[in-house]
Coordinates of C-alpha atoms in Angstrom, one line a residue:
M293 CA 1.2 43.3 -21.5
S294 CA 0.1 42.0 -24.9
Q295 CA -2.4 44.0 -26.9
A296 CA -5.4 42.8 -28.9
P297 CA -5.7 43.7 -32.6
A298 CA -7.7 46.8 -33.4
G299 CA -11.4 46.3 -32.8
A300 CA -10.8 43.2 -30.7
A301 CA -12.9 44.3 -27.7
G302 CA -14.6 41.3 -26.2
V303 CA -12.4 38.8 -28.0
T304 CA -11.2 35.8 -26.0
G305 CA -7.6 34.8 -26.4
R306 CA -5.5 31.8 -25.1
E307 CA -4.2 33.8 -22.1
G308 CA -7.3 35.9 -21.3
R309 CA -10.0 38.2 -22.7
Y310 CA -9.5 41.5 -24.4
Y311 CA -11.7 44.5 -23.4
G312 CA -11.0 47.9 -24.9
G313 CA -7.7 46.7 -26.2
C314 CA -6.4 45.4 -22.8
E315 CA -6.1 41.8 -21.8
V316 CA -7.7 40.8 -18.5
F317 CA -7.5 37.6 -16.4
D318 CA -9.8 34.8 -17.5
A319 CA -10.6 32.7 -14.5
W320 CA -12.1 29.9 -16.6
S321 CA -8.8 29.5 -18.4
F322 CA -7.1 29.1 -15.1
F323 CA -9.6 26.6 -13.7
A324 CA -9.7 24.7 -17.0
G325 CA -5.9 24.4 -16.8
L326 CA -6.2 23.2 -13.1
G327 CA -8.8 20.6 -14.1
M328 CA -6.5 19.4 -16.9
F329 CA -3.6 19.2 -14.6
L330 CA -5.5 17.3 -11.9
F331 CA -7.0 14.8 -14.4
G332 CA -3.5 14.4 -15.9
M333 CA -2.1 13.6 -12.5
F334 CA -4.9 11.1 -11.9
M335 CA -4.4 9.4 -15.2
L336 CA -0.6 9.4 -14.6
E337 CA -1.0 7.7 -11.2
E338 CA -3.5 5.2 -12.5
S339 CA -1.4 4.2 -15.5
I340 CA 1.8 3.9 -13.4
K341 CA -0.1 1.7 -10.9
A342 CA -1.3 -0.5 -13.8
L343 CA 2.1 -0.8 -15.4
A344 CA 4.2 -1.2 -12.2
G345 CA 1.7 -1.3 -9.3
R346 CA 2.4 -5.0 -8.5
S347 CA 6.2 -4.3 -8.4
L348 CA 5.7 -1.2 -6.2
K349 CA 3.6 -3.1 -3.8
T350 CA 6.1 -5.9 -3.7
L351 CA 8.9 -3.4 -3.1
I352 CA 7.1 -1.9 -0.1
R353 CA 6.1 -5.3 1.3
R354 CA 9.5 -7.0 0.9
F355 CA 12.1 -4.2 1.2
T356 CA 11.1 -2.5 4.4
G357 CA 12.6 -4.9 6.9
T358 CA 14.7 -2.2 8.5
R359 CA 14.2 1.6 9.0
G360 CA 17.0 2.4 6.6
R361 CA 15.7 0.2 3.8
A362 CA 12.1 1.5 4.5
L363 CA 13.3 5.1 4.1
L364 CA 15.0 4.3 0.8
T365 CA 11.9 2.3 -0.4
G366 CA 9.7 5.3 0.4
I367 CA 11.9 7.6 -1.7
A368 CA 12.1 5.1 -4.6
T369 CA 8.4 4.2 -4.8
T370 CA 7.2 7.8 -4.5
S371 CA 9.7 9.0 -7.1
V372 CA 8.1 6.5 -9.5
L373 CA 4.5 6.9 -8.5
Q374 CA 4.7 10.6 -7.7
S375 CA 2.0 10.4 -5.1
S376 CA 3.0 10.4 -1.4
S377 CA -0.7 9.7 -0.5
A378 CA -0.8 6.5 -2.6
V379 CA 2.4 5.2 -1.0
G380 CA 1.1 6.3 2.5
L381 CA -2.1 4.4 1.9
M382 CA -0.2 1.3 0.8
A383 CA 2.0 1.5 3.9
M384 CA -1.0 2.0 6.1
A385 CA -2.7 -1.1 4.6
F386 CA 0.5 -3.2 5.2
V387 CA 0.7 -2.0 8.8
G388 CA -3.0 -2.8 9.3
A389 CA -2.4 -6.3 8.0
G390 CA 0.6 -6.9 10.3
M391 CA 3.0 -7.1 7.4
L392 CA 4.9 -3.9 8.2
A393 CA 6.2 -2.6 11.6
L394 CA 4.9 0.8 12.6
S395 CA 8.5 2.2 12.9
N396 CA 9.3 1.0 9.4
A397 CA 6.1 2.4 8.0
L398 CA 6.9 5.8 9.5
A399 CA 10.4 5.6 7.8
T400 CA 8.6 4.8 4.5
L401 CA 6.4 7.9 4.9
L402 CA 9.4 10.0 5.7
G403 CA 11.1 8.8 2.5
A404 CA 7.9 9.5 0.6
M405 CA 8.1 13.1 1.6
V406 CA 11.5 13.3 -0.2
G407 CA 10.3 11.2 -3.2
T408 CA 7.3 13.4 -3.9
T409 CA 9.5 16.4 -4.5
G410 CA 10.4 15.0 -7.9
T411 CA 7.1 16.4 -9.2
A412 CA 8.1 19.9 -8.4
W413 CA 11.4 19.5 -10.3
I414 CA 9.7 18.0 -13.3
V415 CA 7.0 20.7 -13.4
A416 CA 9.5 23.5 -12.7
F417 CA 11.9 22.5 -15.4
F418 CA 9.6 21.3 -18.2
G419 CA 6.7 23.5 -17.4
F420 CA 8.5 26.8 -17.0
S421 CA 12.0 26.4 -18.6
V422 CA 11.0 24.7 -21.9
K423 CA 8.3 25.7 -24.4
I424 CA 5.4 23.4 -23.4
D425 CA 3.9 23.0 -26.9
H426 CA 7.1 21.5 -28.2
F427 CA 6.6 18.3 -26.2
A428 CA 3.1 18.3 -24.6
L429 CA 1.2 18.2 -27.9
P430 CA 3.3 15.3 -29.3
L431 CA 2.7 13.4 -26.1
V432 CA -1.1 13.9 -26.2
G433 CA -1.1 12.9 -29.9
L434 CA 1.0 9.8 -29.5
G435 CA -0.9 8.8 -26.3
G436 CA -4.3 9.3 -27.9
L437 CA -3.3 7.3 -31.0
G438 CA -1.8 4.6 -28.9
L439 CA -5.1 4.3 -26.9
V440 CA -7.1 3.9 -30.2
L441 CA -4.7 1.7 -32.2
F442 CA -3.4 -0.6 -29.4
G443 CA -6.5 -0.6 -27.1
G444 CA -6.6 -4.5 -27.2
S445 CA -3.4 -4.8 -25.2
P446 CA -3.6 -3.7 -21.5
R447 CA 0.1 -2.9 -21.4
W448 CA 0.0 -0.7 -24.5
T449 CA -3.2 0.9 -23.4
N450 CA -1.7 2.0 -20.1
A451 CA 1.5 3.2 -21.9
G452 CA -0.8 5.3 -24.1
K453 CA -2.5 6.7 -21.0
L454 CA 0.8 7.5 -19.5
L455 CA 1.9 9.6 -22.5
F456 CA -1.5 11.2 -22.8
A457 CA -1.5 12.0 -19.1
F458 CA 1.9 13.7 -19.2
G459 CA 0.9 15.8 -22.2
L460 CA -2.4 16.8 -20.6
L461 CA -0.8 17.6 -17.4
F462 CA 1.6 20.1 -19.0
L463 CA -1.1 21.6 -21.3
G464 CA -3.1 22.3 -18.2
L465 CA 0.0 23.9 -16.6
D466 CA 0.4 26.0 -19.7
Y467 CA -3.2 27.4 -19.3
M468 CA -2.6 28.2 -15.7
K469 CA 0.7 29.8 -16.3
K470 CA -0.5 32.1 -19.0
A471 CA -3.6 33.1 -17.1
A472 CA -1.5 33.9 -14.0
E473 CA 0.8 36.0 -16.2
V474 CA -2.1 38.1 -17.4
L475 CA -3.4 38.5 -13.8
A476 CA 0.1 39.6 -12.6
A477 CA 0.4 42.0 -15.5
G478 CA -2.8 43.8 -14.5
T479 CA -2.3 43.8 -10.8
D480 CA -0.4 46.3 -8.7
L481 CA 1.4 43.8 -6.3
S482 CA 2.9 46.6 -4.2
A483 CA -0.6 47.6 -3.1
L484 CA -1.3 44.2 -1.7
P485 CA -0.8 43.7 2.1
D486 CA 1.7 41.3 3.5
L487 CA -0.6 38.6 5.0
G488 CA 2.1 36.9 6.9
L489 CA 3.9 33.6 6.2
W490 CA 1.7 31.4 8.4
L491 CA -1.4 32.5 6.3
Y492 CA 0.3 31.4 3.1
A493 CA 1.1 28.1 4.8
L494 CA -2.5 27.7 5.8
T495 CA -3.5 28.5 2.2
G496 CA -1.3 25.8 0.9
L497 CA -2.7 23.3 3.5
V498 CA -6.3 24.1 2.6
L499 CA -5.6 24.0 -1.2
T500 CA -4.0 20.5 -0.9
A501 CA -6.8 19.2 1.4
I502 CA -9.4 20.3 -1.1
M503 CA -7.7 19.0 -4.2
Q504 CA -6.3 15.9 -2.4
S505 CA -3.1 16.4 -4.3
S506 CA 0.0 18.2 -3.1
S507 CA 1.5 17.9 -6.6
A508 CA -1.4 19.9 -8.0
S509 CA -1.2 22.6 -5.2
I510 CA 2.5 22.9 -5.7
A511 CA 1.9 23.3 -9.5
V512 CA -0.5 26.2 -8.6
V513 CA 2.3 27.7 -6.3
L514 CA 4.9 27.4 -9.1
T515 CA 2.4 29.1 -11.5
A516 CA 1.8 31.9 -9.1
V517 CA 5.5 32.5 -8.4
F518 CA 6.4 32.3 -12.1
G519 CA 3.7 34.9 -12.9
G520 CA 4.9 37.2 -10.2
L521 CA 1.7 36.9 -8.1
I522 CA 3.7 35.9 -5.1
D523 CA 7.4 36.1 -4.2
F524 CA 9.7 33.2 -3.2
R525 CA 9.1 33.6 0.5
Q526 CA 5.4 33.4 0.1
A527 CA 5.7 30.4 -2.2
A528 CA 7.9 28.7 0.3
G529 CA 5.2 29.1 3.0
M530 CA 2.5 27.6 0.7
V531 CA 4.7 24.7 -0.1
I532 CA 5.2 24.0 3.6
G533 CA 1.5 24.1 4.1
A534 CA 0.9 21.8 1.1
N535 CA 3.3 19.3 2.6
V536 CA 1.1 19.2 5.8
G537 CA -2.1 19.0 3.7
S538 CA -1.0 15.9 1.9
V539 CA -1.7 13.9 5.1
V540 CA -5.5 14.5 4.9
P541 CA -6.2 11.3 2.8
L542 CA -4.5 9.1 5.4
L543 CA -6.5 10.8 8.2
L544 CA -9.8 10.2 6.4
V545 CA -9.0 6.5 5.8
S546 CA -8.0 6.0 9.4
I547 CA -11.3 7.2 10.8
G548 CA -13.1 4.2 12.3
G549 CA -10.1 2.0 11.4
I550 CA -8.1 -0.4 13.6
P551 CA -5.5 1.1 16.0
A552 CA -2.6 0.3 13.7
K553 CA -4.0 2.5 10.9
K554 CA -4.7 5.3 13.4
Q555 CA -1.1 5.1 14.6
T556 CA 0.2 5.4 11.0
A557 CA -2.0 8.3 10.1
L558 CA -1.2 10.2 13.3
G559 CA 2.5 9.4 12.8
S560 CA 2.4 10.9 9.3
L561 CA 0.6 14.0 10.7
A562 CA 3.3 14.3 13.4
L563 CA 6.1 14.1 10.9
K564 CA 4.7 16.7 8.6
T565 CA 3.5 19.1 11.2
G566 CA 6.8 18.8 13.1
T567 CA 8.6 19.6 9.8
A568 CA 6.5 22.7 9.3
L569 CA 7.2 23.9 12.9
I570 CA 11.0 23.4 12.4
V571 CA 11.2 24.9 8.9
M572 CA 9.1 28.0 9.3
P573 CA 11.3 29.7 11.8
A574 CA 14.4 28.6 9.9
L575 CA 13.1 29.9 6.5
P576 CA 15.7 32.7 6.2
L577 CA 18.5 30.1 6.8
L578 CA 17.0 27.7 4.3
T579 CA 16.5 30.5 1.8
R580 CA 20.3 31.3 1.9
A581 CA 21.0 27.6 1.4
V582 CA 18.8 27.6 -1.7
E583 CA 20.4 30.8 -3.0
F584 CA 23.7 28.9 -3.0
F585 CA 22.4 26.7 -5.8
V586 CA 19.6 28.7 -7.5
D587 CA 18.9 32.4 -7.7
P588 CA 15.2 32.9 -6.7
A589 CA 15.0 36.1 -8.6
A590 CA 16.3 34.6 -11.9
S591 CA 14.7 31.2 -11.6
P592 CA 11.9 31.3 -9.0
T593 CA 10.3 28.0 -10.0
L594 CA 13.5 26.0 -9.7
A595 CA 14.3 27.8 -6.4
V596 CA 10.9 26.7 -5.0
A597 CA 11.6 23.1 -6.2
A598 CA 15.0 23.2 -4.5
F599 CA 13.4 24.5 -1.3
H600 CA 10.8 21.7 -1.4
T601 CA 13.6 19.1 -1.6
L602 CA 15.8 20.8 1.0
F603 CA 13.2 21.1 3.7
N604 CA 12.1 17.5 3.3
L605 CA 15.8 16.4 3.6
V606 CA 15.8 18.5 6.8
A607 CA 12.8 16.5 8.0
V608 CA 14.7 13.2 7.4
A609 CA 17.7 14.5 9.4
F610 CA 15.6 15.6 12.3
F611 CA 13.0 12.8 12.5
Y612 CA 14.7 9.7 11.3
P613 CA 16.4 9.1 14.7
A614 CA 13.2 10.0 16.5
I615 CA 11.1 7.3 14.8
P616 CA 11.4 4.6 17.5
P617 CA 10.2 6.8 20.4
L618 CA 7.5 8.3 18.2
A619 CA 6.3 4.8 17.3
R620 CA 6.2 3.8 21.0
R621 CA 4.2 7.0 21.8
L622 CA 1.7 6.3 19.0
K623 CA 1.2 2.8 20.3
A624 CA 0.5 4.2 23.8
I625 CA -2.0 6.7 22.4
F626 CA -3.8 4.0 20.3
P627 CA -3.1 0.7 22.0
E628 CA -3.9 -2.4 20.0
R629 CA -6.7 -4.5 21.3
R630 CA -5.3 -7.9 22.5
T631 CA -7.5 -10.7 21.1
V632 CA -7.5 -13.8 23.2
L633 CA -7.8 -16.8 20.9
A634 CA -6.8 -19.7 23.2
R635 CA -9.8 -21.6 24.3
F636 CA -8.6 -24.8 26.0
I637 CA -5.0 -24.5 27.3
P638 CA -5.7 -21.5 29.7
N639 CA -8.0 -23.8 31.8
A640 CA -5.7 -26.8 31.7
S641 CA -2.9 -27.7 34.0
P642 CA 0.4 -28.9 32.6
Q643 CA 0.9 -31.0 35.7
V644 CA -1.8 -33.4 34.6
P645 CA -0.5 -34.9 31.3
E646 CA -3.7 -36.6 30.2
A647 CA -5.8 -33.5 30.5
A648 CA -2.9 -31.3 29.1
L649 CA -2.7 -33.5 26.0
H650 CA -6.4 -33.4 25.4
A651 CA -6.4 -29.6 25.8
L652 CA -3.4 -29.2 23.5
R653 CA -5.0 -31.3 20.8
N654 CA -8.2 -29.3 21.0
E655 CA -6.2 -26.0 20.9
V656 CA -4.3 -27.0 17.8
L657 CA -7.7 -27.8 16.1
N658 CA -8.9 -24.4 17.3
Q659 CA -5.7 -22.9 15.8
L660 CA -6.3 -24.6 12.5
S661 CA -9.9 -23.5 12.3
L662 CA -9.1 -19.9 13.2
S663 CA -6.1 -19.8 10.8
L664 CA -8.1 -21.1 7.8
R665 CA -11.1 -18.9 8.7
Y666 CA -8.8 -15.9 8.9
T667 CA -7.0 -16.8 5.6
A668 CA -10.3 -17.4 3.8
G669 CA -11.5 -14.0 4.9
R670 CA -8.3 -12.3 3.6
Y671 CA -8.9 -14.1 0.2
G672 CA -12.5 -12.7 0.1
L673 CA -14.2 -16.1 0.6
T674 CA -17.6 -16.2 2.2
Q675 CA -18.3 -18.1 5.3
P676 CA -20.0 -21.5 4.7
T677 CA -22.7 -20.6 7.3
P678 CA -23.7 -17.0 6.6
E679 CA -26.3 -17.1 9.3
A680 CA -23.7 -17.6 12.0
P681 CA -23.1 -14.6 14.3
E682 CA -20.3 -12.3 13.4
E683 CA -17.1 -13.1 15.2
E684 CA -14.4 -10.9 16.6
E685 CA -11.9 -9.7 14.0
I686 CA -8.5 -11.4 14.2
H687 CA -5.2 -10.5 12.6
Y688 CA -2.1 -12.4 11.6
Y689 CA -0.2 -11.3 14.7
D690 CA -3.0 -12.8 16.8
L691 CA -2.4 -16.2 15.2
E692 CA 1.3 -15.9 15.8
R693 CA 0.6 -15.2 19.5
L694 CA -1.7 -18.2 19.7
H695 CA 1.0 -20.4 18.2
A696 CA 3.5 -19.1 20.7
E697 CA 1.1 -19.8 23.6
I698 CA 0.6 -23.4 22.4
F699 CA 4.3 -23.9 22.2
A700 CA 4.8 -22.4 25.7
F701 CA 2.2 -24.7 27.1
Y702 CA 3.8 -27.7 25.4
A703 CA 7.2 -26.7 26.9
Q704 CA 5.6 -26.5 30.4
V705 CA 4.1 -30.0 30.0
Q706 CA 7.5 -31.3 28.7
S707 CA 9.2 -29.9 31.8
K708 CA 7.1 -32.1 34.1
E709 CA 7.7 -35.7 34.7
T710 CA 5.8 -37.5 31.9
E711 CA 5.6 -41.1 30.8
E712 CA 7.4 -42.0 27.6
V713 CA 4.1 -42.9 25.9
E714 CA 2.6 -39.5 26.8
A715 CA 5.8 -37.7 25.6
L716 CA 5.4 -39.5 22.2
Q717 CA 1.8 -38.5 22.0
L718 CA 2.8 -34.8 22.5
E719 CA 5.2 -34.7 19.5
P720 CA 2.8 -35.0 16.6
V721 CA 0.5 -32.5 18.3
I722 CA 3.2 -29.8 18.5
R723 CA 4.4 -30.6 15.0
A724 CA 0.8 -30.1 13.8
S725 CA 0.8 -26.6 15.4
R726 CA 4.0 -25.7 13.6
S727 CA 2.7 -27.0 10.3
V728 CA -0.5 -25.0 10.7
M729 CA 1.5 -21.8 11.3
N730 CA 3.8 -22.5 8.3
A731 CA 0.8 -23.1 6.0
T732 CA -0.9 -19.9 7.3
R733 CA 2.3 -18.0 6.5
N734 CA 2.4 -19.4 3.0
F735 CA -1.2 -18.4 2.4
Y736 CA -0.6 -15.0 3.9
D737 CA 2.3 -14.3 1.6
L738 CA 0.5 -15.6 -1.5
R739 CA -2.7 -13.5 -1.1
G740 CA -1.6 -10.5 -3.1
Q741 CA -0.4 -12.7 -6.0
V742 CA -3.6 -14.8 -6.1
D743 CA -5.7 -11.7 -6.0
D744 CA -3.7 -10.4 -9.0
F745 CA -4.3 -13.6 -10.8
A746 CA -8.0 -13.6 -10.1
S747 CA -8.5 -10.0 -11.3
D748 CA -6.3 -10.3 -14.4
E749 CA -7.7 -9.6 -17.8
N750 CA -6.2 -12.8 -19.1
E751 CA -8.9 -15.5 -18.8
F752 CA -6.6 -18.3 -17.9
L753 CA -4.8 -16.4 -15.1
A754 CA -8.2 -15.3 -13.7
G755 CA -9.4 -18.9 -13.8
A756 CA -6.3 -20.1 -12.1
G757 CA -6.7 -17.5 -9.3
R758 CA -10.3 -18.6 -8.8
E759 CA -9.3 -22.2 -8.7
L760 CA -6.6 -21.6 -6.0
K761 CA -9.3 -19.8 -3.9
E762 CA -11.7 -22.7 -4.3
R763 CA -9.0 -25.1 -3.1
L764 CA -8.5 -23.0 0.0
A765 CA -12.3 -22.9 0.7
E766 CA -12.3 -26.8 0.5
L767 CA -9.6 -26.9 3.2
R768 CA -11.4 -24.5 5.4
D769 CA -14.7 -26.3 5.1
F770 CA -13.1 -29.7 5.9
S771 CA -11.3 -28.4 9.0
E772 CA -14.6 -27.0 10.2
R773 CA -16.2 -30.4 9.9
L774 CA -13.3 -32.2 11.5
A775 CA -13.3 -29.9 14.5
R776 CA -16.8 -31.1 15.2
M777 CA -15.9 -34.8 14.9
P778 CA -15.2 -36.8 18.1
E779 CA -11.9 -38.6 18.3
G780 CA -11.8 -42.0 16.5
S781 CA -14.9 -41.3 14.4
G782 CA -13.4 -42.2 10.9
A783 CA -11.6 -38.9 10.3
P784 CA -8.5 -40.6 8.9
R785 CA -10.5 -42.0 6.0
E786 CA -11.7 -38.5 5.1
L787 CA -8.2 -37.2 5.5
D788 CA -6.9 -39.8 3.0
T789 CA -9.5 -38.5 0.5
L790 CA -8.6 -34.9 1.2
F791 CA -4.9 -35.7 0.6
R792 CA -5.6 -37.5 -2.7
T793 CA -7.8 -34.5 -3.7
A794 CA -5.0 -32.1 -3.0
E795 CA -2.5 -34.2 -5.0
E796 CA -4.9 -34.5 -8.0
A797 CA -5.6 -30.7 -7.9
D798 CA -1.8 -30.2 -8.1
R799 CA -1.4 -32.5 -11.1
R800 CA -4.4 -30.9 -12.8
F801 CA -3.1 -27.4 -12.3
I802 CA 0.4 -28.2 -13.7
S803 CA -1.2 -30.0 -16.7
S804 CA -3.5 -27.0 -17.5
C805 CA -0.5 -24.6 -17.2
A806 CA 1.5 -26.7 -19.7
E807 CA -1.5 -26.7 -22.1
A808 CA -1.9 -22.9 -21.7
V809 CA 1.8 -22.2 -22.5
A810 CA 1.8 -24.5 -25.5
G811 CA -1.4 -22.9 -26.8
G812 CA -0.2 -19.3 -26.2
A813 CA -2.9 -18.5 -23.6
I814 CA -0.2 -17.2 -21.2
R815 CA 3.4 -16.0 -21.6
K816 CA 6.3 -18.1 -20.4
G817 CA 7.1 -15.6 -17.7
E818 CA 3.6 -15.9 -16.2
V819 CA 3.7 -19.6 -15.9
T820 CA 6.6 -19.5 -13.4
R821 CA 4.5 -17.3 -11.0
L822 CA 1.6 -19.7 -11.4
L823 CA 3.6 -22.8 -10.8
M824 CA 5.3 -21.3 -7.7
A825 CA 2.0 -20.2 -6.3
N826 CA 0.5 -23.7 -6.9
R827 CA 3.6 -25.3 -5.3
L828 CA 3.1 -23.3 -2.1
F829 CA -0.6 -24.0 -2.1
T830 CA 0.0 -27.7 -2.5
Q831 CA 2.7 -27.8 0.2
S832 CA 0.4 -25.9 2.6
A833 CA -2.5 -28.4 1.9
R834 CA -0.1 -31.3 2.6
M835 CA 1.1 -29.7 5.8
I836 CA -2.5 -29.2 7.0
V837 CA -3.5 -32.8 6.1
L838 CA -0.4 -34.2 7.9
S839 CA -1.3 -32.0 10.9
L840 CA -4.8 -33.4 11.0
K841 CA -3.4 -36.9 10.6
G842 CA -1.1 -36.3 13.6
L843 CA -4.0 -35.0 15.7
S844 CA -6.1 -38.0 14.8
G845 CA -3.3 -40.5 15.6
D846 CA -2.6 -41.7 12.0
P847 CA 0.4 -39.7 10.8
D848 CA 1.0 -41.4 7.5
P849 CA -1.6 -40.6 4.8
S850 CA -1.6 -42.7 1.7

């Protein structure tokens, strides 16, 4: 134990306070360090999201088509973001939107359990094996100067936050580490009772639930084991509990949510609780496996990091094959409500072609109205008639089901004996339904990109995002008006106007992008994303106009 200088009673030091020449634990130093660590983790996560958040979301959205790819995506994204909760919340959002299958979401969450162990390795190595002041202070200095000197650039600002957050995180860890060393030096650990492994696991769970960060609770565990307050076995129990506690944010978000979100949250809880139930009895075996690589007595922090990684790999080995039956069980516990969107074809008989054609035409108009209303809602556009009663919530998979029902009804009509004229009248109607579905898919895929444009700090990008949303609102409003028009009431003339408006908006958008690039308002890389988004928007508008033309009996707009 270090000693204070003569006459230093009551003096506060970096590690603790001196009373009567002896140093005692300073709780405020420990809590200050914990606060610095938590704030550093928060800043780190926010800066990484700002620098690479769009790429991470795209990675989760596009590269989770199979369970194997979803598992690897979960590992990769969490290794970068260092927050299994953030990745879990993104996966939950994509499941809720119908963009990610439940089984693939569970595989992503399983991968996130492995990816998040990177934090323990970073903290264990840099926080306890290297002198922190040698790199933490330069990081804080460079990050702070970067924030002040390059604050006008969002990219450099977030890079400065990233450096500052890393430095602050490790400075906080240094405070906790030194405070724990003082506490351990003044405590007779042999006199403390053995509270049992499950109580340590419960402590880790509660600590993580309170701090909403398994990384922070594991940092506390590493600090305690490094200072000698707990041994490796007790630290392992707390890490297992922290792993279970990290599911709390997902459970809170799922409260009152749709069944898909509840399925995802409960699935995450099942994976992490199941892992704890498997690992706890097997702790002696896993400890021997860790000792093969790291000596817990010589390097307790690295041993805890190795254990954290090892037991999550065990979770992957046990639960990856069990994901499909788990997903089926979760769907049985929280069944998805089936929304019936078809209004006309359920009451029509395919054996009466004239009535079937009329019902099919009205159903496709209903499909168009619902699709554009759903799409506008996803884009955050207000309804044109706010006084209208609130309608039942629909999802993308509901629209896919409606499209399938329309095609099935068309196939039934086609299977009956129909006149050639009636068969020809059916073709543009079913083509219209396919076009509506294609346009809806385009708008669905573009939503994230358009939202990114609209919220960008660049004035031109933000304006382009708003313009694309306005064009979508015009399409929605027109379809609502057309649905109320009787057949043969002059709709083709209005469709010609809508078609010309869409083409003019396309030309105007391209021209404004050219001027923005020439004037330096946007970078060359950004204009490609803008033009591709505009191209899909214009194609979708054309498909919808052609669909409406087909339904009105005039398939060639000019």
